[in-house]
Short mmCIF file of C-alpha atoms in Angstrom, two decimals:
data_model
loop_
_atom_site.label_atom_id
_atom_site.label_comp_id
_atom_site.label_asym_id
_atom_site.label_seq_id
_atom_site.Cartn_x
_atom_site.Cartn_y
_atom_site.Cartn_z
CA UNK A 38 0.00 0.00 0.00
CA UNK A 39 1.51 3.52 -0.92
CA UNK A 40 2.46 5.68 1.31
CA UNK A 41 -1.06 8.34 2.09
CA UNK A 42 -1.46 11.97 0.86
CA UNK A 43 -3.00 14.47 2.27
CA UNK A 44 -5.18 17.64 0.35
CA UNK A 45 -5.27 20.40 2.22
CA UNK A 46 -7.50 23.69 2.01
CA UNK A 47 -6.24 26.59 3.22
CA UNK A 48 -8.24 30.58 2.83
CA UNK A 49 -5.47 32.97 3.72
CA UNK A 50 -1.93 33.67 4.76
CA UNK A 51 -0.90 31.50 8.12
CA UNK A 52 -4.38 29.43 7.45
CA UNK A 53 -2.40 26.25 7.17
CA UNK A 54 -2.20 23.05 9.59
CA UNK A 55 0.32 24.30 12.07
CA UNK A 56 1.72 21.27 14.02
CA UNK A 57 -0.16 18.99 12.15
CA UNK A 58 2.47 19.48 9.35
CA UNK A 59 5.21 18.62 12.05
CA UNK A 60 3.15 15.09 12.65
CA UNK A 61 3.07 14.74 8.79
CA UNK A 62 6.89 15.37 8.09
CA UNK A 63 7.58 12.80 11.04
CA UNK A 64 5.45 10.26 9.60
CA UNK A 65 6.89 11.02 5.77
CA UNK A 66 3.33 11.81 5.05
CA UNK A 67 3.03 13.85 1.68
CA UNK A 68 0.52 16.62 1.66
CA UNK A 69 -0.61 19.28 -1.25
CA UNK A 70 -1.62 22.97 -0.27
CA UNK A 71 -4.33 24.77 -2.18
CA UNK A 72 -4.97 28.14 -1.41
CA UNK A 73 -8.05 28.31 -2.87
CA UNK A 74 -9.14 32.58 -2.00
CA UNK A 75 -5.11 32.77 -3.92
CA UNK A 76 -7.61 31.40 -7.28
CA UNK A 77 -6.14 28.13 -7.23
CA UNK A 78 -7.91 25.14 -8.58
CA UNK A 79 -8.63 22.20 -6.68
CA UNK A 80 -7.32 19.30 -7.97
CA UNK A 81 -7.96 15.61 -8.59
CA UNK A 82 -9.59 14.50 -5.81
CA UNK A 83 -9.02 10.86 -6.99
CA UNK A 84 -4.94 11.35 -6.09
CA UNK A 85 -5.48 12.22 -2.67
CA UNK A 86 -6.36 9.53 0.27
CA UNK A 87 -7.70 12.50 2.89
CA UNK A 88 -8.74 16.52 3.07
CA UNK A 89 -8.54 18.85 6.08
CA UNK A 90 -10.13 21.74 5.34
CA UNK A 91 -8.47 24.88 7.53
CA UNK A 92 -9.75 27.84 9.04
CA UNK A 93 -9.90 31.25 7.68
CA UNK A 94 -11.33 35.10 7.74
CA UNK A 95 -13.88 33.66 5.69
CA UNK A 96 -17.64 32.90 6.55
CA UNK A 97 -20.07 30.13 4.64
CA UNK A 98 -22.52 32.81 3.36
CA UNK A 99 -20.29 34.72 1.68
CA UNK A 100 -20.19 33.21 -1.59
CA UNK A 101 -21.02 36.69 -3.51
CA UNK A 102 -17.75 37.95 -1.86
CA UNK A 103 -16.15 34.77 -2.49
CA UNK A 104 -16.97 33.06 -5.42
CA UNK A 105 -14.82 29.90 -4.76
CA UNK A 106 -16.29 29.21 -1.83
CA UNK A 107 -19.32 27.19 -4.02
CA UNK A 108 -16.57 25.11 -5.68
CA UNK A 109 -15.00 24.37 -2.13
CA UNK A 110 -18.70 23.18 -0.58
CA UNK A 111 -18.86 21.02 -4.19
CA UNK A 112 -16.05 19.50 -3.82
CA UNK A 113 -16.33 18.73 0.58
CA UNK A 114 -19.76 17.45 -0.59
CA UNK A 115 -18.08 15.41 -3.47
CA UNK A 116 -15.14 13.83 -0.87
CA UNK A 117 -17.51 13.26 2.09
CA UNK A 118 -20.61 11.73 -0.01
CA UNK A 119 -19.46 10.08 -2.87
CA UNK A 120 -16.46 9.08 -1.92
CA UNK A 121 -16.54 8.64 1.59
CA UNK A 122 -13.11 9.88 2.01
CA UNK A 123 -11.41 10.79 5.47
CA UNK A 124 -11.97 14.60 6.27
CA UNK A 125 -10.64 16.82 8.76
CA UNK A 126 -12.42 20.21 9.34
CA UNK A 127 -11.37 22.58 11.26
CA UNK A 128 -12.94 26.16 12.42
CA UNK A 129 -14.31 27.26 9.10
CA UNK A 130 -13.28 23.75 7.46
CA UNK A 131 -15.79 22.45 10.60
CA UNK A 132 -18.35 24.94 9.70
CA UNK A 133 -18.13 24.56 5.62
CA UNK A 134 -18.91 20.49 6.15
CA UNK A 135 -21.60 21.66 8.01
CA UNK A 136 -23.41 23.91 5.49
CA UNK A 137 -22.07 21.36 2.31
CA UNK A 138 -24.40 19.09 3.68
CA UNK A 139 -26.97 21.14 4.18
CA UNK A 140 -26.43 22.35 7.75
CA UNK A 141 -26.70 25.70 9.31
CA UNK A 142 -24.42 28.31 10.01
CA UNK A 143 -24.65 31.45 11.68
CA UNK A 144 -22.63 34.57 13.39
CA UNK A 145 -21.92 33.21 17.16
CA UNK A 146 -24.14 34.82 20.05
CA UNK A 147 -20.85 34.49 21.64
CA UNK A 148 -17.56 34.65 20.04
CA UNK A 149 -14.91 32.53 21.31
CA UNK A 150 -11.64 33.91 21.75
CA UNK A 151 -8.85 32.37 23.93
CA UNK A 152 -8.22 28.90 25.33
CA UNK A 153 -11.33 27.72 26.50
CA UNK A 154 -12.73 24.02 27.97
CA UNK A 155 -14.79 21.64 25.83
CA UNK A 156 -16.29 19.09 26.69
CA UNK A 157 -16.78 15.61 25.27
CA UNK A 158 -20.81 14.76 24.59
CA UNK A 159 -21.76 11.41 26.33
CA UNK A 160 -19.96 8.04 24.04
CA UNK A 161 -18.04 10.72 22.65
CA UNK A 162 -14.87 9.16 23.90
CA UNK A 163 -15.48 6.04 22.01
CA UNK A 164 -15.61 8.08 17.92
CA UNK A 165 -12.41 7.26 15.94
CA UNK A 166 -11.18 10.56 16.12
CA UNK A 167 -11.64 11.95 19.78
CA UNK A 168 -10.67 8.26 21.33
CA UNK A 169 -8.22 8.84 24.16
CA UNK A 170 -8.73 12.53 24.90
CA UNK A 171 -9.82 13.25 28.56
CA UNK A 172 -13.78 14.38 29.00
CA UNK A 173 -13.10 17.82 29.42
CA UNK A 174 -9.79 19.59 27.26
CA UNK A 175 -8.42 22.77 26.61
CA UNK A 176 -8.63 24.05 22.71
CA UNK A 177 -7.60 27.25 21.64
CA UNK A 178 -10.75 28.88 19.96
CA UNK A 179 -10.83 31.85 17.49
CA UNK A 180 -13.92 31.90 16.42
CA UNK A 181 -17.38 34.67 15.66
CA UNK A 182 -19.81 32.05 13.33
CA UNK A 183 -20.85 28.91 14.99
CA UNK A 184 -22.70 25.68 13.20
CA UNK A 185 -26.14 25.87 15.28
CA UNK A 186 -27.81 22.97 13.13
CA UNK A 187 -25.80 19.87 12.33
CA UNK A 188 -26.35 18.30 8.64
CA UNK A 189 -28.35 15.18 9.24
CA UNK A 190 -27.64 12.32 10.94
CA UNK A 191 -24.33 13.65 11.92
CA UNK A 192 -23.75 13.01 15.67
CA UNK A 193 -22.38 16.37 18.07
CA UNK A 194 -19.55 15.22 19.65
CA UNK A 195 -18.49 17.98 21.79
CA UNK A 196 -19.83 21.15 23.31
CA UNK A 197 -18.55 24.36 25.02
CA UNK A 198 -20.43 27.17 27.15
CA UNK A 199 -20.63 29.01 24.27
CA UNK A 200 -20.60 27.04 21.52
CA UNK A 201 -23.32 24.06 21.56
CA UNK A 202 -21.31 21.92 18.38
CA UNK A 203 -17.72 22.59 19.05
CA UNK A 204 -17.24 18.81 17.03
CA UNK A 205 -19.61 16.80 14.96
CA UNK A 206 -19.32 13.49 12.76
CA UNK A 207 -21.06 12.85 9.52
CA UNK A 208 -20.75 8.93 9.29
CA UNK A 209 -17.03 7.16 10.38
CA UNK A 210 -14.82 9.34 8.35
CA UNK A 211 -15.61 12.77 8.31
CA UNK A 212 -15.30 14.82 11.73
CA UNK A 213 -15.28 18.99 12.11
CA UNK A 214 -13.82 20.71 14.99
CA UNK A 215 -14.83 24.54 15.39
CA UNK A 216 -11.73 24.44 17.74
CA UNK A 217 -7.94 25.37 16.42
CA UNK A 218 -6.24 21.96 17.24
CA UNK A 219 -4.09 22.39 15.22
CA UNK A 220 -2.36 25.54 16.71
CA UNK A 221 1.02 25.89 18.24
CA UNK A 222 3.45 28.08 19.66
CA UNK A 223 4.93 28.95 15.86
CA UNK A 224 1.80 29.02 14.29
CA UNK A 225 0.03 31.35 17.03
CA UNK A 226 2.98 33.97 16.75
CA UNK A 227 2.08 33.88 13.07
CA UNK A 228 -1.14 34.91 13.72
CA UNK A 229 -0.39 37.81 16.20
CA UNK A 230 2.30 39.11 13.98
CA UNK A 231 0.23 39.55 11.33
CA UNK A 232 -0.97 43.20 12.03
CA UNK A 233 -4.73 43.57 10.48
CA UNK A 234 -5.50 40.71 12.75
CA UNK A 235 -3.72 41.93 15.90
CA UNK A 236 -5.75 44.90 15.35
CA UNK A 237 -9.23 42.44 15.10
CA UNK A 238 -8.32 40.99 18.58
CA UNK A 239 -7.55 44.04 20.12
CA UNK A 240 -11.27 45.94 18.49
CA UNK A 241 -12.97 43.28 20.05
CA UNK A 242 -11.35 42.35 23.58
CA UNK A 243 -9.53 45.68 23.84
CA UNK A 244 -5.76 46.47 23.84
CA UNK A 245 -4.27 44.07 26.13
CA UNK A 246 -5.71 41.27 24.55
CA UNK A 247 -2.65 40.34 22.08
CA UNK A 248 -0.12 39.55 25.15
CA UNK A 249 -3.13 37.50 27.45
CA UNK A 250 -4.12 35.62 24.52
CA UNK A 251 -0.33 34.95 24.11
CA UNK A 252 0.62 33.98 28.01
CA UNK A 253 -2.06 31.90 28.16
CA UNK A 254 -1.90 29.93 24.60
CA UNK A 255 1.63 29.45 25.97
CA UNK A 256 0.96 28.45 29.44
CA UNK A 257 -1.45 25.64 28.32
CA UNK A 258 0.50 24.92 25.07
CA UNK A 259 2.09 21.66 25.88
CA UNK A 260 -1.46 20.53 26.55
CA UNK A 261 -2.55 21.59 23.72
CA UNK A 262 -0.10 19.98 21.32
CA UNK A 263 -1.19 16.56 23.45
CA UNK A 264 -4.63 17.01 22.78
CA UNK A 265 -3.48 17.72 18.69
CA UNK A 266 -1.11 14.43 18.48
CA UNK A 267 -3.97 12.55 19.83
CA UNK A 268 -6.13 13.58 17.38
CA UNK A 269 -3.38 13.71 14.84
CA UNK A 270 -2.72 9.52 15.21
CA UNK A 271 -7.22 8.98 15.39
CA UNK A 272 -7.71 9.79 12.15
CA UNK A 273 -4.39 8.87 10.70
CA UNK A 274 -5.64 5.40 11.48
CA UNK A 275 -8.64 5.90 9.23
CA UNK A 276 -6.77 6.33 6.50
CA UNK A 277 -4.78 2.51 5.39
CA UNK A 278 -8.68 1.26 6.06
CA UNK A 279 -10.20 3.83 3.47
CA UNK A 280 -6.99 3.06 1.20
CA UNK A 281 -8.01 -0.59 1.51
CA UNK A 282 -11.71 -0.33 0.72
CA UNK A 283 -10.91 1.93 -2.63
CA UNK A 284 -8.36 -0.47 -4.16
#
């Protein structure tokens, strides 16, 4: 069996998977960037064994504004239902699998902003992808749209004070996670050195909020990055069994 690859979307500068590209280059895992609002095309999906679809400035109803954004739901809808392929959402890549398959979106009552606790829904423990994670877990969550209706028959795994889906599963191979798993020290000071979105954080949580967010990503960050590799090595396993049952 050849060696997996990996399709990943990404929707703006610093949008991509953070340390999950660490846990890829360890394992000798290929993987393909598109930066699809960049205008580029999304390729074969037929040459690719997984997508994780990545976070981004970006919301699902904003298609006018963003006119690839149809092609991107076509082709989640395309890897998830006809080919039952194993995807990885996260933030908007969570809430984009949620409105492909007909799910709702909307702006968050209550943004989430900082690390924060989620907690795993009953059974939740037992999915492929959150197996081995403790019942309660710090994420780091950057977030102002929310998925408040899951597609159906897709199962909420996870929940938050302020955000009722913070994970969901449509079927056994496609999960979304409205948190930033992926995030770590690196890919954090990408974010806050990147000035318009500094300046977002500090409009909305006022001008210390740069340096907390900061201290206490870092203070929790070796928790984090646990909490990631878990999840990293869950749905890495789905992936030889997928490879099997298209050959």
């Amino acid at each position: 069996m050849r060696e997996p690859r990996i399709l990943v979307f990404q929707h703006m500068d610093a949008g991509h998977p953070g340390i999950f590209r660490d846990f890829l280059r360890q394992d000798g895992i290929a993987s393909q960037a598109v930066r699809l609002d960049l205008g580029e095309p999304i390729p074969d999906l037929d040459t690719f064994d997984a997508l994780w679809v990545m976070g981004g400035p970006q919301d699902v109803w904003q298609e006018a504004e963003h006119l690839w954004l149809a092609d991107e739901k076509a082709a989640i809808r395309q890897a998830v239902l006809e080919r039952r392929m194993p995807y990885l959402g996260i933030c908007l890549g969570h809430q984009l699998l949620a409105d492909a398959l007909c799910g709702e979106v909307r702006p968050a009552t209550e943004p989430e902003i900082g690390v924060c606790e989620v907690a795993l829904r009953p059974g939740a423990a037992r999915n492929p992808l959150l197996a081995g994670l403790p019942e309660r877990a710090r994420f780091l969550q950057w977030h102002r749209a929310e998925v408040c209706r899951p597609p159906d028959g897709a199962k909420v795994l996870a929940t938050s004070p302020s955000c009722k889906i913070q994970a969901l599963a449509v079927g056994t191979r496609a999960f979304g996670l409205q948190c930033h798993a992926e995030v770590d020290q690196a890919l954090l000071d990408e974010w806050l050195g990147m000035p318009a979105v500094a300046a977002d954080l500090v409009r909305m949580l006022g001008p210390d909020a740069p340096a907390s967010l900061a201290a206490d990503a870092h203070a929790h960050m070796p928790e984090l990055n646990r909490a990631a590799r878990q999840i990293y090595a869950n749905f890495m396993t789905l992936v030889p069994a997928w490879q099997r049952a298209r050959a």
